[in-house]
Structures are given as C-alpha cells and as structure tokens.
mmCIF file of C-alpha atoms in Angstrom:
data_model
loop_
_atom_site.group_PDB
_atom_site.id
_atom_site.type_symbol
_atom_site.label_atom_id
_atom_site.label_comp_id
_atom_site.label_asym_id
_atom_site.label_seq_id
_atom_site.Cartn_x
_atom_site.Cartn_y
_atom_site.Cartn_z
ATOM 1 C CA MET P 1 0.000 0.000 0.000
ATOM 2 C CA THR P 2 2.902 2.390 0.650
ATOM 3 C CA ASN P 3 3.795 2.397 -3.079
ATOM 4 C CA LYS P 4 0.328 3.524 -4.019
ATOM 5 C CA ILE P 5 -0.687 7.105 -4.758
ATOM 6 C CA ILE P 6 -4.397 7.538 -4.153
ATOM 7 C CA GLY P 7 -6.260 10.252 -6.043
ATOM 8 C CA ILE P 8 -9.267 11.537 -4.089
ATOM 9 C CA MET P 9 -11.842 13.677 -5.875
ATOM 10 C CA GLY P 10 -15.056 15.444 -4.907
ATOM 11 C CA ALA P 11 -17.378 17.555 -7.062
ATOM 12 C CA MET P 12 -18.081 20.159 -4.372
ATOM 13 C CA PRO P 13 -15.516 22.102 -2.329
ATOM 14 C CA GLN P 14 -17.309 21.300 0.941
ATOM 15 C CA GLU P 15 -17.005 17.592 0.123
ATOM 16 C CA ILE P 16 -13.258 17.779 -0.138
ATOM 17 C CA GLU P 17 -12.184 20.320 2.511
ATOM 18 C CA GLY P 18 -12.429 17.828 5.375
ATOM 19 C CA VAL P 19 -10.498 15.203 3.416
ATOM 20 C CA THR P 20 -7.786 17.733 2.585
ATOM 21 C CA ALA P 21 -7.475 18.444 6.306
ATOM 22 C CA LEU P 22 -6.520 14.774 6.829
ATOM 23 C CA LEU P 23 -3.337 15.226 4.787
ATOM 24 C CA GLU P 24 -0.023 15.339 6.609
ATOM 25 C CA ASN P 25 2.648 17.634 5.151
ATOM 26 C CA PRO P 26 0.274 19.100 2.549
ATOM 27 C CA VAL P 27 1.659 20.732 -0.586
ATOM 28 C CA ARG P 28 -0.639 22.619 -2.961
ATOM 29 C CA LYS P 29 -0.269 22.978 -6.707
ATOM 30 C CA ILE P 30 -2.675 24.851 -9.000
ATOM 31 C CA ILE P 31 -3.259 23.394 -12.466
ATOM 32 C CA GLY P 32 -6.140 24.320 -14.764
ATOM 33 C CA MET P 33 -8.058 26.312 -12.141
ATOM 34 C CA ARG P 34 -7.912 23.417 -9.675
ATOM 35 C CA THR P 35 -5.916 23.115 -6.472
ATOM 36 C CA TYR P 36 -4.301 19.699 -6.060
ATOM 37 C CA THR P 37 -3.065 19.008 -2.529
ATOM 38 C CA THR P 38 -0.544 16.220 -2.031
ATOM 39 C CA GLY P 39 0.487 14.629 1.251
ATOM 40 C CA THR P 40 -0.049 11.446 3.217
ATOM 41 C CA ILE P 41 -3.025 9.993 5.072
ATOM 42 C CA ASN P 42 -2.048 7.328 7.597
ATOM 43 C CA GLY P 43 1.288 7.035 5.790
ATOM 44 C CA ILE P 44 -0.291 6.523 2.362
ATOM 45 C CA ASN P 45 0.481 8.981 -0.438
ATOM 46 C CA ALA P 46 -2.605 10.858 -1.602
ATOM 47 C CA VAL P 47 -3.668 13.746 -3.844
ATOM 48 C CA VAL P 48 -6.920 15.523 -3.005
ATOM 49 C CA VAL P 49 -8.790 17.815 -5.401
ATOM 50 C CA PHE P 50 -12.138 19.528 -5.937
ATOM 51 C CA SER P 51 -13.095 18.504 -9.489
ATOM 52 C CA ARG P 52 -16.051 20.867 -10.078
ATOM 53 C CA TRP P 53 -19.398 19.761 -11.515
ATOM 54 C CA GLY P 54 -20.067 17.687 -14.598
ATOM 55 C CA LYS P 55 -18.480 15.057 -16.790
ATOM 56 C CA VAL P 56 -15.991 17.302 -18.602
ATOM 57 C CA ALA P 57 -14.697 18.929 -15.413
ATOM 58 C CA ALA P 58 -14.327 15.586 -13.665
ATOM 59 C CA SER P 59 -12.613 13.980 -16.676
ATOM 60 C CA ALA P 60 -10.103 16.818 -16.972
ATOM 61 C CA THR P 61 -9.313 16.508 -13.278
ATOM 62 C CA VAL P 62 -8.701 12.776 -13.284
ATOM 63 C CA VAL P 63 -6.486 13.043 -16.389
ATOM 64 C CA THR P 64 -4.296 15.513 -14.495
ATOM 65 C CA LEU P 65 -4.210 13.202 -11.484
ATOM 66 C CA ILE P 66 -3.014 10.367 -13.717
ATOM 67 C CA HIS P 67 -0.465 12.196 -15.875
ATOM 68 C CA VAL P 68 0.901 14.825 -13.478
ATOM 69 C CA PHE P 69 0.566 13.155 -10.087
ATOM 70 C CA ASN P 70 0.940 9.520 -11.239
ATOM 71 C CA ILE P 71 -1.932 8.175 -9.154
ATOM 72 C CA THR P 72 -2.316 4.405 -8.991
ATOM 73 C CA ASP P 73 -5.908 4.381 -7.659
ATOM 74 C CA LEU P 74 -8.870 6.762 -7.697
ATOM 75 C CA ILE P 75 -11.606 7.395 -5.125
ATOM 76 C CA PHE P 76 -14.487 9.714 -5.987
ATOM 77 C CA THR P 77 -16.819 10.818 -3.212
ATOM 78 C CA GLY P 78 -19.904 12.993 -3.430
ATOM 79 C CA VAL P 79 -23.686 13.193 -3.372
ATOM 80 C CA ALA P 80 -26.373 11.755 -5.639
ATOM 81 C CA GLY P 81 -30.122 11.764 -6.156
ATOM 82 C CA ALA P 82 -32.069 8.584 -5.464
ATOM 83 C CA ILE P 83 -33.748 6.835 -8.397
ATOM 84 C CA ASP P 84 -34.555 3.537 -6.686
ATOM 85 C CA PRO P 85 -37.448 4.114 -4.240
ATOM 86 C CA THR P 86 -35.816 1.947 -1.560
ATOM 87 C CA LEU P 87 -33.035 4.523 -1.077
ATOM 88 C CA ASN P 88 -33.322 7.156 1.631
ATOM 89 C CA ILE P 89 -31.516 10.438 2.235
ATOM 90 C CA GLY P 90 -28.305 9.671 4.099
ATOM 91 C CA ASP P 91 -27.806 6.238 2.508
ATOM 92 C CA ILE P 92 -24.455 5.314 0.943
ATOM 93 C CA VAL P 93 -24.145 3.867 -2.573
ATOM 94 C CA ILE P 94 -20.960 2.235 -3.874
ATOM 95 C CA ALA P 95 -20.965 1.930 -7.657
ATOM 96 C CA LYS P 96 -20.784 -1.518 -9.199
ATOM 97 C CA ARG P 97 -21.481 -0.335 -12.761
ATOM 98 C CA LEU P 98 -21.651 3.222 -14.111
ATOM 99 C CA TYR P 99 -23.649 4.381 -17.132
ATOM 100 C CA GLN P 100 -23.548 7.692 -19.002
ATOM 101 C CA HIS P 101 -27.299 8.217 -19.259
ATOM 102 C CA ASP P 102 -26.941 11.156 -21.683
ATOM 103 C CA MET P 103 -24.792 9.246 -24.204
ATOM 104 C CA ASP P 104 -26.959 8.556 -27.260
ATOM 105 C CA ALA P 105 -25.343 8.095 -30.684
ATOM 106 C CA ARG P 106 -28.251 6.206 -32.242
ATOM 107 C CA PRO P 107 -28.594 5.017 -34.979
ATOM 108 C CA LEU P 108 -24.819 4.658 -35.245
ATOM 109 C CA MET P 109 -24.756 2.504 -32.120
ATOM 110 C CA GLN P 110 -27.070 1.486 -29.315
ATOM 111 C CA GLN P 111 -28.153 3.981 -26.675
ATOM 112 C CA PHE P 112 -25.618 4.492 -23.829
ATOM 113 C CA GLU P 113 -22.785 2.866 -25.822
ATOM 114 C CA ILE P 114 -19.470 4.747 -25.567
ATOM 115 C CA PRO P 115 -18.017 5.380 -29.057
ATOM 116 C CA LEU P 116 -14.949 3.287 -29.974
ATOM 117 C CA LEU P 117 -15.048 1.340 -26.696
ATOM 118 C CA GLY P 118 -18.120 -0.800 -27.402
ATOM 119 C CA LYS P 119 -19.165 -0.518 -23.763
ATOM 120 C CA THR P 120 -22.461 0.699 -22.307
ATOM 121 C CA PHE P 121 -21.145 0.791 -18.737
ATOM 122 C CA PHE P 122 -17.902 0.744 -16.746
ATOM 123 C CA GLU P 123 -17.567 -1.770 -13.949
ATOM 124 C CA CYS P 124 -15.599 -1.437 -10.733
ATOM 125 C CA ASP P 125 -13.037 -4.153 -10.067
ATOM 126 C CA THR P 126 -14.701 -6.910 -8.030
ATOM 127 C CA ASP P 127 -11.851 -7.255 -5.533
ATOM 128 C CA GLU P 128 -11.644 -3.489 -4.975
ATOM 129 C CA LEU P 129 -15.396 -3.326 -4.527
ATOM 130 C CA GLU P 130 -15.294 -6.079 -1.912
ATOM 131 C CA LYS P 131 -12.517 -4.344 0.028
ATOM 132 C CA VAL P 132 -14.414 -1.063 0.090
ATOM 133 C CA LYS P 133 -17.650 -2.767 1.074
ATOM 134 C CA ASN P 134 -15.897 -4.546 3.952
ATOM 135 C CA THR P 135 -14.455 -1.225 5.137
ATOM 136 C CA ILE P 136 -17.620 0.879 4.902
ATOM 137 C CA SER P 137 -20.131 -1.706 6.091
ATOM 138 C CA PRO P 138 -18.999 -1.649 9.755
ATOM 139 C CA LEU P 139 -19.102 2.162 9.713
ATOM 140 C CA VAL P 140 -22.777 1.955 8.750
ATOM 141 C CA VAL P 141 -23.761 -1.011 10.923
ATOM 142 C CA ASN P 142 -22.066 0.440 14.005
ATOM 143 C CA ASN P 143 -23.525 3.931 13.384
ATOM 144 C CA MET P 144 -20.039 5.463 13.120
ATOM 145 C CA LEU P 145 -21.150 7.646 10.208
ATOM 146 C CA LYS P 146 -24.413 8.659 11.821
ATOM 147 C CA ASN P 147 -22.783 9.382 15.192
ATOM 148 C CA ASN P 148 -20.606 12.030 13.533
ATOM 149 C CA ILE P 149 -23.720 14.069 12.708
ATOM 150 C CA ASP P 150 -25.546 16.394 15.097
ATOM 151 C CA ALA P 151 -28.962 15.022 16.122
ATOM 152 C CA ALA P 152 -30.731 18.190 14.966
ATOM 153 C CA ILE P 153 -29.201 17.837 11.490
ATOM 154 C CA LEU P 154 -30.224 14.185 11.298
ATOM 155 C CA ALA P 155 -33.780 15.199 12.171
ATOM 156 C CA GLU P 156 -33.785 18.076 9.677
ATOM 157 C CA PHE P 157 -32.864 15.773 6.805
ATOM 158 C CA ASN P 158 -34.972 12.895 8.139
ATOM 159 C CA ILE P 159 -31.973 10.569 8.457
ATOM 160 C CA THR P 160 -32.760 7.668 10.769
ATOM 161 C CA THR P 161 -30.843 4.488 9.925
ATOM 162 C CA PRO P 162 -28.500 4.947 6.932
ATOM 163 C CA ASN P 163 -28.001 1.867 4.765
ATOM 164 C CA LEU P 164 -25.193 0.759 2.447
ATOM 165 C CA HIS P 165 -26.080 -0.185 -1.143
ATOM 166 C CA ILE P 166 -23.940 -1.585 -3.949
ATOM 167 C CA GLY P 167 -25.260 -1.242 -7.479
ATOM 168 C CA ASP P 168 -25.562 0.756 -10.660
ATOM 169 C CA ILE P 169 -25.176 4.537 -10.916
ATOM 170 C CA ALA P 170 -26.039 6.798 -13.861
ATOM 171 C CA SER P 171 -24.095 9.961 -14.686
ATOM 172 C CA GLY P 172 -24.932 12.859 -16.986
ATOM 173 C CA ASP P 173 -24.756 16.616 -17.354
ATOM 174 C CA GLN P 174 -28.280 17.107 -16.079
ATOM 175 C CA PHE P 175 -29.702 17.871 -12.636
ATOM 176 C CA PHE P 176 -32.753 15.727 -11.886
ATOM 177 C CA ALA P 177 -35.553 17.784 -10.337
ATOM 178 C CA THR P 178 -38.779 16.210 -11.662
ATOM 179 C CA ASN P 179 -40.461 12.880 -11.241
ATOM 180 C CA GLU P 180 -40.766 12.669 -15.039
ATOM 181 C CA GLN P 181 -36.969 12.706 -15.421
ATOM 182 C CA LYS P 182 -36.685 10.083 -12.731
ATOM 183 C CA LEU P 183 -39.285 7.759 -14.295
ATOM 184 C CA ASN P 184 -37.790 8.141 -17.781
ATOM 185 C CA LEU P 185 -34.368 7.098 -16.507
ATOM 186 C CA HIS P 186 -35.819 4.215 -14.515
ATOM 187 C CA ASN P 187 -37.689 2.952 -17.583
ATOM 188 C CA LYS P 188 -34.552 3.047 -19.730
ATOM 189 C CA LEU P 189 -32.145 1.736 -17.068
ATOM 190 C CA PRO P 190 -34.205 -0.107 -14.425
ATOM 191 C CA THR P 191 -31.189 -1.262 -12.380
ATOM 192 C CA ILE P 192 -30.025 2.300 -11.602
ATOM 193 C CA LEU P 193 -29.947 3.162 -7.897
ATOM 194 C CA CYS P 194 -29.026 6.844 -8.130
ATOM 195 C CA VAL P 195 -28.017 9.624 -10.482
ATOM 196 C CA GLU P 196 -25.157 12.154 -10.426
ATOM 197 C CA MET P 197 -22.990 14.161 -12.823
ATOM 198 C CA GLU P 198 -19.426 12.786 -12.808
ATOM 199 C CA GLY P 199 -18.907 9.137 -11.848
ATOM 200 C CA ALA P 200 -19.234 7.371 -15.213
ATOM 201 C CA ALA P 201 -16.954 9.906 -16.905
ATOM 202 C CA VAL P 202 -14.311 9.375 -14.226
ATOM 203 C CA ALA P 203 -14.755 5.625 -14.646
ATOM 204 C CA GLN P 204 -14.217 5.885 -18.419
ATOM 205 C CA VAL P 205 -10.941 7.782 -18.028
ATOM 206 C CA CYS P 206 -9.745 5.313 -15.387
ATOM 207 C CA PHE P 207 -10.738 2.369 -17.608
ATOM 208 C CA GLU P 208 -8.790 3.781 -20.548
ATOM 209 C CA HIS P 209 -5.706 4.268 -18.341
ATOM 210 C CA LYS P 210 -6.094 1.002 -16.402
ATOM 211 C CA ILE P 211 -6.490 2.800 -13.064
ATOM 212 C CA PRO P 212 -8.629 1.059 -10.401
ATOM 213 C CA PHE P 213 -11.482 3.315 -9.290
ATOM 214 C CA ILE P 214 -14.146 3.486 -6.607
ATOM 215 C CA ILE P 215 -17.183 5.800 -6.741
ATOM 216 C CA ILE P 216 -18.937 6.420 -3.405
ATOM 217 C CA ARG P 217 -22.104 8.508 -3.202
ATOM 218 C CA THR P 218 -24.244 9.798 -0.343
ATOM 219 C CA ILE P 219 -27.934 10.155 -1.176
ATOM 220 C CA SER P 220 -28.814 13.828 -0.732
ATOM 221 C CA ASP P 221 -32.241 14.005 -2.374
ATOM 222 C CA THR P 222 -34.943 12.058 -4.191
ATOM 223 C CA ALA P 223 -34.185 13.416 -7.708
ATOM 224 C CA ASP P 224 -37.698 14.832 -8.153
ATOM 225 C CA GLU P 225 -39.749 17.887 -7.225
ATOM 226 C CA GLN P 226 -38.624 17.413 -3.615
ATOM 227 C CA SER P 227 -34.924 17.576 -4.542
ATOM 228 C CA HIS P 228 -34.505 21.268 -3.643
ATOM 229 C CA VAL P 229 -32.741 20.479 -0.369
ATOM 230 C CA ASP P 230 -30.252 22.889 1.174
ATOM 231 C CA PHE P 231 -27.281 21.345 -0.660
ATOM 232 C CA PRO P 232 -24.538 23.453 0.931
ATOM 233 C CA LYS P 233 -25.875 22.607 4.382
ATOM 234 C CA PHE P 234 -26.316 18.901 3.585
ATOM 235 C CA ILE P 235 -22.814 18.679 2.158
ATOM 236 C CA GLU P 236 -21.226 20.601 5.026
ATOM 237 C CA LYS P 237 -23.108 18.886 7.852
ATOM 238 C CA VAL P 238 -23.685 15.367 6.478
ATOM 239 C CA SER P 239 -21.945 14.137 3.332
ATOM 240 C CA SER P 240 -18.606 15.833 4.010
ATOM 241 C CA LYS P 241 -18.465 14.159 7.423
ATOM 242 C CA TYR P 242 -19.312 10.824 5.807
ATOM 243 C CA SER P 243 -16.486 11.351 3.304
ATOM 244 C CA VAL P 244 -13.867 12.149 5.941
ATOM 245 C CA CYS P 245 -14.762 9.093 8.003
ATOM 246 C CA ILE P 246 -14.858 6.798 4.967
ATOM 247 C CA ILE P 247 -11.556 8.024 3.468
ATOM 248 C CA GLU P 248 -9.818 7.855 6.830
ATOM 249 C CA HIS P 249 -10.808 4.201 7.174
ATOM 250 C CA LEU P 250 -10.126 3.271 3.538
ATOM 251 C CA LEU P 251 -6.590 4.669 3.893
ATOM 252 C CA SER P 252 -5.708 2.935 7.106
#
C-alpha cells in the first residue's frame, strides 16, 4: 500500500475540505483552475482535489491526477439523487457499474454505448469493490457515520438508519428535479440506484488508463420535485463528514 498514490476527488468544495485536512505535510499545486493538494493519510500517499461539476470537469481533473501526479488508484466521493425508491436520504451507494445516461449516438450505435469502446457501462473491479464494502459496512452497521452528525441535522434531513447499497449509478450533465426525469431514466435503465454528474466519466478515463477506481455517493435528495434540499448545508453537515470518516478508514 505504501507504493500507491491515491487520487481523491469530490465535485463540491465542501465535500473535499475535510479530506484535505486529513493530509499530513500538505503541498498545494494549481493546475487548470484546480488546487491539487498532495500529502499522506495514515502514511499513504494521496492527492486531493475539488473537481467541479459535470463530466468534462471531472474527466479533466482525473487526467491531471493520472499524468501529473501519477496516481495508482482513484476514489471519488460525493452526493447523488435517489432513483430507486428503496433509497433514503443519508444512505451510501458504492458503484458496481456506471452508465452515461446522456450518451446517445443512435442510430450509429445502441443507446448508452461509448463510441470506440463498445461498452455501455464501466464496472468497478470486483476485488476493490469487496474491500471497500468490507471497510464501509462496519461504519454503517455500528452507526459510526451517523454518530458524527448532530442530532438536529439528522432530524432536519430525516436521516434515521443509513443503509449501504452496492449497485448501478447513472451519470450525466443534467440535474434531476422532476419525477418525469426520474421515471424516464428508470424505464430506460431499471437497475439504476441513483443519479449524479461525474462518476461514469471518471470511470471511463480510469478504464482507458487502467487505473482502479471506486465511486462512493451519499444520497442527498430524491431526484424529483422534492430535490430542492439545502445542498450546501447537507454537504457541510452530512456528506462531508461521511467522506472524511470513509476516506480515513479506507486509507488505514
């Protein structure tokens, strides 16, 4: 593990500030309007960066992590909107497969297929997925994530007993704020658990460069007319605390 260099990305600054604070001997470097902070977490080399929103921004960031900072592994943490009705706000989703739901080059190829790669999804390495699941599961079962959150905040966001899910995630440059969007995606990709704006693009870049990746999402909203939550507050008070706890245990 000591020879590894772990790239850690988040699509919101609040998601990444707490993780950056974990770094020992931090050194900052600005490239392409992004601040990359290198250092160690529990003796493991890491680079932490706020990627910004969307597939292009996230792709550009991970390319820099690979070619400038020589990362060997990538962890992406952030929030997502629930598509599957069994998910609740505060739940954790680890991606098994990632689809780009806005990729559509029909009739040249089937919907969701990535040009030249012949793939409709990118899949996380099974062994990596199992390791991450075994690390995060006790944090959920033993309420370690929930216990980091103030009781009033838990009540405000109606978080009772967070659950861990492993499954499919869809990514696209579109914020989901209506039930119609949600139902359309579910009808096209019925296995999707949640939707966000970066994960599948990050997964594609990692796939093309043979970099193992893990995408971890906290459910922040229901991806419909009720999705107008106080995102800055949720990220600052809930998901950012999840991320710090999870990263600290993954890099231990």
